Structure formats: structure tokens, C-alpha cells
Short mmCIF file of C-alpha atoms in Angstrom, two decimals:
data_model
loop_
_atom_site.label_atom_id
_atom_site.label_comp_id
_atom_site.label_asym_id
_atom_site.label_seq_id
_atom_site.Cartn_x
_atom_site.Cartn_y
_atom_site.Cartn_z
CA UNK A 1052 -8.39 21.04 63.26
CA UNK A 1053 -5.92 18.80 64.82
CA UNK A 1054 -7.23 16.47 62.18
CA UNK A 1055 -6.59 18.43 59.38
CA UNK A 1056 -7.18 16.34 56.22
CA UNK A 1057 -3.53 15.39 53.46
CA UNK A 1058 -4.37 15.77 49.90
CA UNK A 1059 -6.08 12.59 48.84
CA UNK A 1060 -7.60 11.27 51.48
CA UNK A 1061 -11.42 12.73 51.35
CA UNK A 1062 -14.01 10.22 52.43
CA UNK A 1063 -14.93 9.10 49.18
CA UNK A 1064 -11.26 8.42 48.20
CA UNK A 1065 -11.15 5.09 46.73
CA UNK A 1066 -7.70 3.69 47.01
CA UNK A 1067 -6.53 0.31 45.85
CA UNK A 1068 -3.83 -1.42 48.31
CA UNK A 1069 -0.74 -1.16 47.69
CA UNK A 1070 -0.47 -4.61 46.33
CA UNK A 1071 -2.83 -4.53 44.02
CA UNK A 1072 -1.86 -5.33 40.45
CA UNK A 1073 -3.82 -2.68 37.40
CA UNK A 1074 -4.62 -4.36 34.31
CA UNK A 1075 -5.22 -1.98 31.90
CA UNK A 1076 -5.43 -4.30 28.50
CA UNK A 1077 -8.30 -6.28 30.15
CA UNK A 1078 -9.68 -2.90 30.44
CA UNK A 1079 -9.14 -2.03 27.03
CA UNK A 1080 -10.45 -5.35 26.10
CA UNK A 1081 -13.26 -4.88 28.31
CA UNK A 1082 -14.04 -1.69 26.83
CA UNK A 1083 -13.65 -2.77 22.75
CA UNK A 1084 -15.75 -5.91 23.69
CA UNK A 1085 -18.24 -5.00 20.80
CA UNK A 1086 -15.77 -4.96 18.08
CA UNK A 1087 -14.80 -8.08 16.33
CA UNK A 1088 -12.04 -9.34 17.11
CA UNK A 1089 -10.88 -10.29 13.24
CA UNK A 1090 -7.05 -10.37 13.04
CA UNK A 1091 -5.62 -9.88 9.37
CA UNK A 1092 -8.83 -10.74 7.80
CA UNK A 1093 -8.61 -14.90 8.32
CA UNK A 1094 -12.59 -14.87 7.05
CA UNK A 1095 -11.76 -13.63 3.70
CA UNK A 1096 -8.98 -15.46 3.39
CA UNK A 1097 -11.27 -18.55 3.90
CA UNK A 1098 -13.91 -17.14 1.90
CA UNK A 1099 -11.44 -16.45 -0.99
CA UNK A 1100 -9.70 -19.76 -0.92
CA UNK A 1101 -13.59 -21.74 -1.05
CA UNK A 1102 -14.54 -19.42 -3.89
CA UNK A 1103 -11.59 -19.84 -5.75
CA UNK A 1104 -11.78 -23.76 -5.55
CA UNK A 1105 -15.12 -23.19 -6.72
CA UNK A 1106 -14.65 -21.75 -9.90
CA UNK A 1107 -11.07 -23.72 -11.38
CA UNK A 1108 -11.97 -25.11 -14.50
CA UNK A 1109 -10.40 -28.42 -15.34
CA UNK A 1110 -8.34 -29.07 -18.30
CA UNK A 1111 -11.10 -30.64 -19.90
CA UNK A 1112 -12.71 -27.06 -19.78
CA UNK A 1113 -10.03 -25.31 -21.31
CA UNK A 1114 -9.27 -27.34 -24.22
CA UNK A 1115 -12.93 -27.04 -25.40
CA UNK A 1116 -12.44 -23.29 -26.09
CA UNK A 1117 -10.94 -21.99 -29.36
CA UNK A 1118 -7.93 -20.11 -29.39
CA UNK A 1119 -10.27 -17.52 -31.08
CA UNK A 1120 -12.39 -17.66 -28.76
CA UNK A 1121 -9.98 -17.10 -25.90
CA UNK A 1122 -8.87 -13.98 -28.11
CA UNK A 1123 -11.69 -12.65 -28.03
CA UNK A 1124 -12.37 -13.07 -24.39
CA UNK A 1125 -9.27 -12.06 -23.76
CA UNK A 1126 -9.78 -8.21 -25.79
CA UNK A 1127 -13.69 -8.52 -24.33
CA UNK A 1128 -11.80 -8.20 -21.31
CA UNK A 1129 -9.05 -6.02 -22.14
CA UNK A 1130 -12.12 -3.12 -22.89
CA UNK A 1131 -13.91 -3.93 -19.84
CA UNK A 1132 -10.45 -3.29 -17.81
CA UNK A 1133 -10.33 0.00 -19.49
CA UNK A 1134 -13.35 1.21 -19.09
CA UNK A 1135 -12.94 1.44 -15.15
CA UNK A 1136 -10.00 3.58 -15.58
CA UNK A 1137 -10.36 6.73 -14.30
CA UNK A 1138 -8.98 9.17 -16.99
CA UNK A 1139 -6.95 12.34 -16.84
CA UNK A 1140 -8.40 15.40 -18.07
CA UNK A 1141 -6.98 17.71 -20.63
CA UNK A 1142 -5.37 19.72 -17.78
CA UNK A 1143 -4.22 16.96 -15.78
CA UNK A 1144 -2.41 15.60 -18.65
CA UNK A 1145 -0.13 18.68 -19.80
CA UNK A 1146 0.44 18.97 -16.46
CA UNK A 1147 2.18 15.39 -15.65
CA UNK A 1148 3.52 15.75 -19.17
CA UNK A 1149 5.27 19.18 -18.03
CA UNK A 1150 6.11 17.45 -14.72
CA UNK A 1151 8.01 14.58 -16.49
CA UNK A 1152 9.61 16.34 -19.21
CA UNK A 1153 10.95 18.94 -16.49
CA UNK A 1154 12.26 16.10 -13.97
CA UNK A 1155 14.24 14.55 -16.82
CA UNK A 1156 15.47 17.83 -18.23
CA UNK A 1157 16.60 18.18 -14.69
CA UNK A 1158 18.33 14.62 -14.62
CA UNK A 1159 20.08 15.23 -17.61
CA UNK A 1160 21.54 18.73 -16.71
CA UNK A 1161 23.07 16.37 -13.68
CA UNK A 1162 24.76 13.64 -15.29
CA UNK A 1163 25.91 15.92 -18.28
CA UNK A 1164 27.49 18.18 -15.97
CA UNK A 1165 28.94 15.01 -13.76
CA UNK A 1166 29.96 13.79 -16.97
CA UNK A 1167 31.73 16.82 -18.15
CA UNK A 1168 33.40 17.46 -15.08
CA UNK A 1169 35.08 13.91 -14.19
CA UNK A 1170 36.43 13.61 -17.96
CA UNK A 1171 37.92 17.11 -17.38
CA UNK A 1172 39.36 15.74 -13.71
CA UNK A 1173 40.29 12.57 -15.66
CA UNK A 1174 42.59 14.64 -17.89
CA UNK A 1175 43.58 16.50 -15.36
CA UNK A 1176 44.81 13.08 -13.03
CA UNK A 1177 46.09 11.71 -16.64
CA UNK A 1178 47.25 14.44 -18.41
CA UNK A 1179 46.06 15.95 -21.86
CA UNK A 1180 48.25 13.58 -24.83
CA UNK A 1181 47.89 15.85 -27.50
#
């Protein structure tokens, strides 16, 4: 037992030497090979930009519409923007309602009582003319 074994050194111990240099974002980048590699979404960017060139109308397409026509496309869709709103309900409602109304109750208590107590420190500094 002359040869008694350190911690760390079984026979199956692989070690690197000592000069060796670990890389661990190559293996991270080894590992998350199968995700894409997209940074900031440049594709829909691209995509965006092409589809938007696409559909600009020229001045020439404009001009042939009617100002009551663009009125009405304009309310057409004014209704179709409100109809994906997601309402409140009844309950929801009185309950922002109660939230606001008690926030600026709140906010006025403060600057009332600010108010009232640097025009009595005013007089105070100043004095009281009458």
C-alpha cells in the first residue's frame, strides 16, 4: 500500500495538461447547433421592408379616391379596430374606476396639504400684514 492512490488520480481519470486552453462557448455553440442562429429578427425585417414596397400606392392611386370615400374607409376601419378590443367587464370597470378616483383623491389630499402648509410657512418667513 506503499502506492496508496491521491484523490483524483483513478485509472480512468481523464486529465487535460496543464496547458490546455477550455473553450466553453464553442461548447455552448456546439451544443445549441440546432437552433437558428437569427439575431434581432434581420428576416422579418427583410420580409417587412419587400412587403411594404409592395403595397405603396402611387399618387396617382390616391387622388382617384373621394374624400368620401376615404371617410368611409377610414370609419370602416375605425369599427374594425374596435372590434378586436378586448373589453372590460362590468366588474372590471368599477373597479379601475374606484382605483382612479381613489389615486387622485389621494394626490389631491397631498398637494392641498403641501399647499396649505408652505403658504402658512410663507407667512410665517414673511410675516402676517394685516
Amino acid at each position: 500500500m506503499a502506492e496508496s492512490k491521491r484523490r483524483g488520480e483513478d485509472a480512468g481519470d481523464e486529465r487535460l495538461p496543464e496547458d490546455a486552453v477550455v473553450d466553453d462557448v464553442a461548447d455552448d455553440d456546439a451544443t445549441n447547433a440546432d437552433e437558428p442562429v437569427s439575431r434581432g429578427g434581420t428576416a422579418t425585417r427583410k420580409r417587412a421592408r419587400a412587403e411594404s414596397t409592395e403595397g405603396r400606392k402611387t399618387r396617382k392611386d390616391t387622388e382617384r379616391i373621394g374624400l368620401f370615400a376615404r371617410i368611409a374607409r377610414f370609419f370602416r376601419e375605425v369599427v374594425a379596430e374596435l372590434r378586436k378590443v378586448i373589453w372590460p367587464t362590468r366588474k372590471e370597470l368599477l373597479t379601475y374606476t374606484a382605483v382612479v378616483v381613489t389615486f387622485v383623491a389621494v394626490m389631491l389630499a397631498i398637494v392641498a396639504g403641501l399647499d396649505y402648509g408652505f403658504a402658512k410657512a410663507v407667512l410665517f418667513v414673511f410675516g402676517n400684514p394685516s
